[in-house]
Amino acid sequence: MTLTGANRHDITQLLPLLDAVPPIRGRRGRPRHRPGTLYGDRGYDSNPHRRRLRERGIRPRIARRGVAHGSGLGKVRWVIERGFAWLHAFKRLRTRYERRADIHLGFLQLACALICHRELMKSF
């Protein structure tokens, strides 16, 4: 998770965020460091970024600008939108009151921990 100013484009943080992904555990052998596929909306449509993703072994599934809707990304994008809705349930995150980024990041991490705790409690 990264925190930037409101006037920064999301695409500027795409590659640094992918580089910060920790090893993914699960199967035996060498742990994966990168996802196999990246889904994105039209805001991430950029040929240089698509090329850099392919160089890293990541298949880009990004909707193209100027193409009619119906790319099929809604089947997987609702998970992210649901996560944003859960974060916006915390009013302090929906409207940023803190001037200092470290305090806002702390509240964001606390909200993520509370959301994970709530979802884990549903499974028991």
XYZ file of N, CA and C in Angstrom:
372
model
N 0.850 -1.148 0.000
C 0.000 0.000 0.000
C 0.907 1.226 0.000
N 0.611 2.149 -0.866
C 1.364 3.396 -0.912
C 0.405 4.556 -0.764
N 0.935 5.657 -0.322
C 0.128 6.855 -0.104
C 0.775 7.997 -0.867
N -0.001 8.639 -1.734
C 0.505 9.774 -2.506
C -0.471 10.924 -2.357
N -0.101 12.053 -2.910
C -0.980 13.201 -2.907
C -2.188 12.976 -3.811
N -3.223 13.723 -3.576
C -4.454 13.553 -4.349
C -4.276 13.992 -5.798
N -3.293 14.838 -6.058
C -3.102 15.339 -7.418
C -2.110 14.500 -8.227
N -1.732 13.324 -7.752
C -0.821 12.437 -8.479
C -1.621 11.367 -9.193
N -1.181 11.016 -10.394
C -1.844 9.949 -11.144
C -1.514 8.594 -10.521
N -2.458 7.680 -10.563
C -2.240 6.344 -10.008
C -1.190 5.571 -10.790
N -1.076 5.831 -12.063
C -0.152 5.077 -12.909
C 1.301 5.280 -12.490
N 1.605 6.404 -11.829
C 2.981 6.652 -11.400
C 3.422 5.676 -10.320
N 2.477 5.073 -9.620
C 2.807 4.162 -8.527
C 2.659 2.695 -8.907
N 2.328 2.406 -10.156
C 2.096 1.027 -10.579
C 3.342 0.163 -10.428
N 4.433 0.556 -11.037
C 5.648 -0.257 -11.011
C 6.312 -0.297 -9.632
N 6.407 0.831 -8.894
C 6.967 0.726 -7.530
C 6.131 -0.158 -6.614
N 4.812 -0.164 -6.797
C 3.959 -1.008 -5.970
C 4.168 -2.483 -6.305
N 4.347 -2.794 -7.581
C 4.628 -4.177 -7.963
C 5.981 -4.641 -7.455
N 6.959 -3.741 -7.433
C 8.283 -4.099 -6.926
C 8.265 -4.348 -5.417
N 7.293 -3.774 -4.722
C 7.219 -3.912 -3.270
C 6.425 -5.142 -2.825
N 5.912 -5.929 -3.759
C 5.131 -7.120 -3.395
C 6.052 -8.134 -2.731
N 5.701 -8.591 -1.510
C 6.544 -9.595 -0.848
C 6.344 -10.966 -1.488
N 7.217 -11.930 -1.168
C 7.052 -13.278 -1.732
C 5.698 -13.872 -1.364
N 5.097 -14.558 -2.332
C 3.799 -15.186 -2.133
C 4.046 -16.652 -1.804
N 3.628 -17.062 -0.630
C 3.858 -18.441 -0.208
C 2.698 -19.317 -0.645
N 2.910 -20.578 -0.617
C 1.848 -21.498 -0.991
C 2.428 -22.812 -1.465
N 2.733 -22.905 -2.707
C 3.274 -24.137 -3.266
C 4.732 -24.315 -2.870
N 5.162 -25.574 -2.938
C 6.564 -25.848 -2.647
C 7.444 -25.278 -3.745
N 8.660 -24.994 -3.390
C 9.589 -24.450 -4.362
C 9.838 -22.972 -4.128
N 10.345 -22.345 -5.134
C 10.671 -20.935 -5.042
C 9.403 -20.094 -4.960
N 9.273 -19.222 -3.965
C 8.054 -18.423 -3.861
C 7.972 -17.366 -4.959
N 6.754 -17.100 -5.410
C 6.542 -16.079 -6.431
C 6.695 -14.697 -5.813
N 7.234 -13.770 -6.583
C 7.364 -12.393 -6.123
C 6.389 -11.464 -6.841
N 5.777 -11.960 -7.894
C 4.895 -11.113 -8.686
C 3.623 -11.873 -9.023
N 2.547 -11.143 -9.209
C 1.321 -11.817 -9.643
C 1.446 -12.263 -11.094
N 0.604 -13.198 -11.507
C 0.628 -13.675 -12.877
C -0.097 -12.746 -13.828
N -1.133 -12.066 -13.327
C -1.962 -11.189 -14.154
C -2.262 -9.916 -13.388
N -2.307 -8.796 -14.086
C -2.675 -7.524 -13.476
C -3.900 -6.984 -14.200
N -4.955 -6.724 -13.454
C -6.180 -6.157 -14.008
C -6.201 -4.668 -13.714
N -6.609 -3.867 -14.703
C -6.678 -2.424 -14.517
C -7.731 -1.792 -15.393
N -8.176 -0.623 -14.975
C -9.166 0.091 -15.771
C -8.476 0.993 -16.789
N -9.233 1.826 -17.452
C -8.697 2.646 -18.541
C -7.646 3.664 -18.084
N -7.622 3.982 -16.824
C -6.630 4.909 -16.309
C -5.213 4.368 -16.386
N -5.076 3.058 -16.482
C -3.754 2.426 -16.543
C -3.360 2.045 -17.962
N -4.130 2.479 -18.955
C -3.854 2.131 -20.347
C -2.655 2.929 -20.853
N -1.519 2.248 -20.957
C -0.295 2.878 -21.423
C 0.590 1.784 -22.011
N 0.987 1.948 -23.254
C 1.821 0.932 -23.898
C 3.170 0.727 -23.212
N 3.864 1.789 -22.756
C 5.124 1.547 -22.038
C 4.930 0.725 -20.757
N 3.841 0.978 -20.031
C 3.606 0.206 -18.813
C 3.215 -1.231 -19.139
N 2.453 -1.424 -20.208
C 2.131 -2.792 -20.644
C 3.414 -3.559 -20.976
N 4.331 -2.891 -21.663
C 5.590 -3.525 -22.044
C 6.412 -3.881 -20.801
N 6.465 -2.969 -19.841
C 7.239 -3.236 -18.628
C 6.627 -4.373 -17.814
N 5.302 -4.477 -17.826
C 4.655 -5.594 -17.130
C 5.000 -6.919 -17.794
N 4.972 -6.929 -19.129
C 5.318 -8.169 -19.843
C 6.768 -8.562 -19.603
N 7.664 -7.575 -19.504
C 9.070 -7.868 -19.220
C 9.231 -8.535 -17.862
N 8.345 -8.234 -16.932
C 8.398 -8.815 -15.597
C 7.628 -10.127 -15.502
N 7.075 -10.582 -16.602
C 6.342 -11.838 -16.600
C 4.921 -11.720 -16.117
N 4.362 -10.521 -16.181
C 3.000 -10.267 -15.730
C 2.138 -9.993 -16.948
N 1.038 -10.686 -17.065
C 0.136 -10.492 -18.191
C -0.798 -9.324 -17.891
N -0.720 -8.216 -18.642
C -1.597 -7.073 -18.384
C -2.994 -7.303 -18.957
N -3.995 -7.139 -18.144
C -5.392 -7.196 -18.561
C -5.990 -5.825 -18.244
N -5.661 -4.861 -19.105
C -6.039 -3.463 -18.890
C -6.983 -3.044 -20.009
N -8.096 -2.424 -19.624
C -9.058 -1.959 -20.616
C -8.425 -0.840 -21.446
N -8.733 -0.819 -22.709
C -8.181 0.196 -23.614
C -9.105 1.406 -23.682
N -8.482 2.574 -23.830
C -9.260 3.804 -24.004
C -9.860 3.837 -25.396
N -11.026 4.426 -25.507
C -11.663 4.576 -26.806
C -12.366 3.327 -27.295
N -12.367 2.263 -26.498
C -13.036 1.023 -26.876
C -14.319 0.932 -26.055
N -15.368 0.409 -26.660
C -16.644 0.294 -25.960
C -16.499 -0.564 -24.706
N -17.360 -0.313 -23.751
C -17.342 -1.096 -22.508
C -17.669 -2.548 -22.820
N -17.357 -3.408 -21.906
C -17.606 -4.819 -22.109
C -16.320 -5.612 -22.188
N -15.262 -5.092 -21.556
C -13.979 -5.790 -21.590
C -13.967 -7.010 -20.678
N -14.958 -7.124 -19.801
C -15.020 -8.260 -18.891
C -14.273 -8.055 -17.601
N -13.699 -6.866 -17.382
C -12.942 -6.619 -16.155
C -13.844 -6.495 -14.937
N -15.127 -6.234 -15.160
C -16.048 -6.111 -14.035
C -16.192 -7.389 -13.235
N -15.870 -8.511 -13.854
C -15.961 -9.797 -13.161
C -14.948 -9.908 -12.036
N -13.826 -9.229 -12.156
C -12.804 -9.272 -11.114
C -12.639 -7.927 -10.413
N -13.072 -6.853 -11.027
C -12.867 -5.526 -10.447
C -13.768 -5.259 -9.251
N -14.887 -5.956 -9.140
C -15.799 -5.703 -8.040
C -15.132 -5.988 -6.693
N -14.132 -6.859 -6.664
C -13.433 -7.164 -5.425
C -12.709 -5.914 -4.917
N -12.056 -5.203 -5.817
C -11.347 -3.977 -5.450
C -12.337 -2.889 -5.040
N -13.408 -2.759 -5.796
C -14.414 -1.739 -5.472
C -15.048 -2.026 -4.119
N -15.260 -3.297 -3.795
C -15.804 -3.656 -2.481
C -14.819 -3.262 -1.385
N -13.526 -3.471 -1.638
C -12.513 -3.081 -0.660
C -12.499 -1.579 -0.413
N -12.644 -0.797 -1.491
C -12.731 0.654 -1.318
C -13.976 1.036 -0.528
N -15.073 0.344 -0.754
C -16.301 0.622 -0.001
C -16.099 0.319 1.480
N -15.401 -0.776 1.789
C -15.120 -1.085 3.190
C -14.243 -0.011 3.820
N -13.250 0.495 3.082
C -12.392 1.556 3.619
C -13.165 2.854 3.808
N -14.090 3.137 2.895
C -14.860 4.376 3.005
C -15.901 4.320 4.108
N -16.092 3.146 4.705
C -16.975 3.061 5.873
C -16.353 3.805 7.058
N -15.043 3.976 7.022
C -14.348 4.760 8.042
C -14.316 6.211 7.559
N -15.095 7.066 8.213
C -15.268 8.442 7.739
C -13.940 9.189 7.658
N -13.048 8.890 8.563
C -11.766 9.599 8.583
C -10.942 9.310 7.333
N -11.162 8.173 6.700
C -10.450 7.852 5.467
C -11.180 8.385 4.242
N -12.492 8.493 4.344
C -13.263 8.994 3.208
C -12.951 10.473 2.975
N -12.883 11.238 4.041
C -12.494 12.643 3.974
C -11.216 12.791 4.781
N -10.143 13.154 4.140
C -8.853 13.221 4.817
C -8.759 14.495 5.634
N -8.636 14.309 6.959
C -8.524 15.444 7.871
C -7.082 15.706 8.285
N -6.235 14.695 8.227
C -4.861 14.832 8.692
C -3.995 15.508 7.645
N -3.146 16.380 8.093
C -2.204 17.022 7.185
C -0.967 16.147 6.987
N -0.608 15.416 8.020
C 0.601 14.589 7.951
C 0.275 13.246 7.321
N 1.116 12.851 6.368
C 0.881 11.605 5.632
C 1.074 10.379 6.519
N 2.016 10.435 7.481
C 2.254 9.262 8.316
C 1.063 8.945 9.214
N 0.359 9.967 9.669
C -0.830 9.727 10.489
C -1.948 9.135 9.634
N -2.129 9.664 8.439
C -3.164 9.133 7.549
C -2.851 7.688 7.163
N -1.580 7.399 6.895
C -1.180 6.034 6.562
C -1.427 5.100 7.748
N -1.179 5.580 8.954
C -1.460 4.775 10.149
C -2.936 4.441 10.269
N -3.805 5.426 10.037
C -5.249 5.166 10.075
C -5.662 4.199 8.959
N -5.031 4.321 7.805
C -5.341 3.423 6.694
C -4.942 1.984 7.033
N -3.773 1.805 7.619
C -3.333 0.464 8.012
C -4.197 -0.101 9.135
N -4.612 0.745 10.059
C -5.503 0.300 11.132
C -6.849 -0.138 10.564
N -7.371 0.614 9.610
C -8.644 0.245 8.986
C -8.511 -1.084 8.253
N -7.394 -1.303 7.562
C -7.184 -2.583 6.870
C -7.126 -3.736 7.861
N -6.470 -3.508 9.005
C -6.400 -4.549 10.026
C -7.790 -4.848 10.592
N -8.588 -3.819 10.816
C -9.943 -4.035 11.332
C -10.824 -4.754 10.318
N -10.667 -4.428 9.055
C -11.443 -5.110 8.007
C -11.045 -6.584 7.943
N -9.752 -6.863 7.982
C -9.296 -8.260 7.964
C -9.800 -9.009 9.193
N -9.754 -8.374 10.353
C -10.245 -9.007 11.577
C -11.733 -9.316 11.460
N -12.484 -8.379 10.955
C -13.927 -8.577 10.798
C -14.232 -9.731 9.850
N -13.495 -9.813 8.737
C -13.720 -10.897 7.779
C -13.276 -12.241 8.329
N -12.193 -12.259 9.113
C -11.756 -13.513 9.725
C -12.737 -13.996 10.773
N -13.347 -13.082 11.513
C -14.325 -13.472 12.538
C -15.567 -14.081 11.899
N -15.881 -13.720 10.678
C -17.037 -14.306 9.994
C -16.793 -15.770 9.656
N -15.532 -16.141 9.474
C -15.220 -17.499 9.057
C -15.163 -18.481 10.218
N -15.172 -17.983 11.457
C -15.126 -18.887 12.631
C -16.493 -19.087 13.209
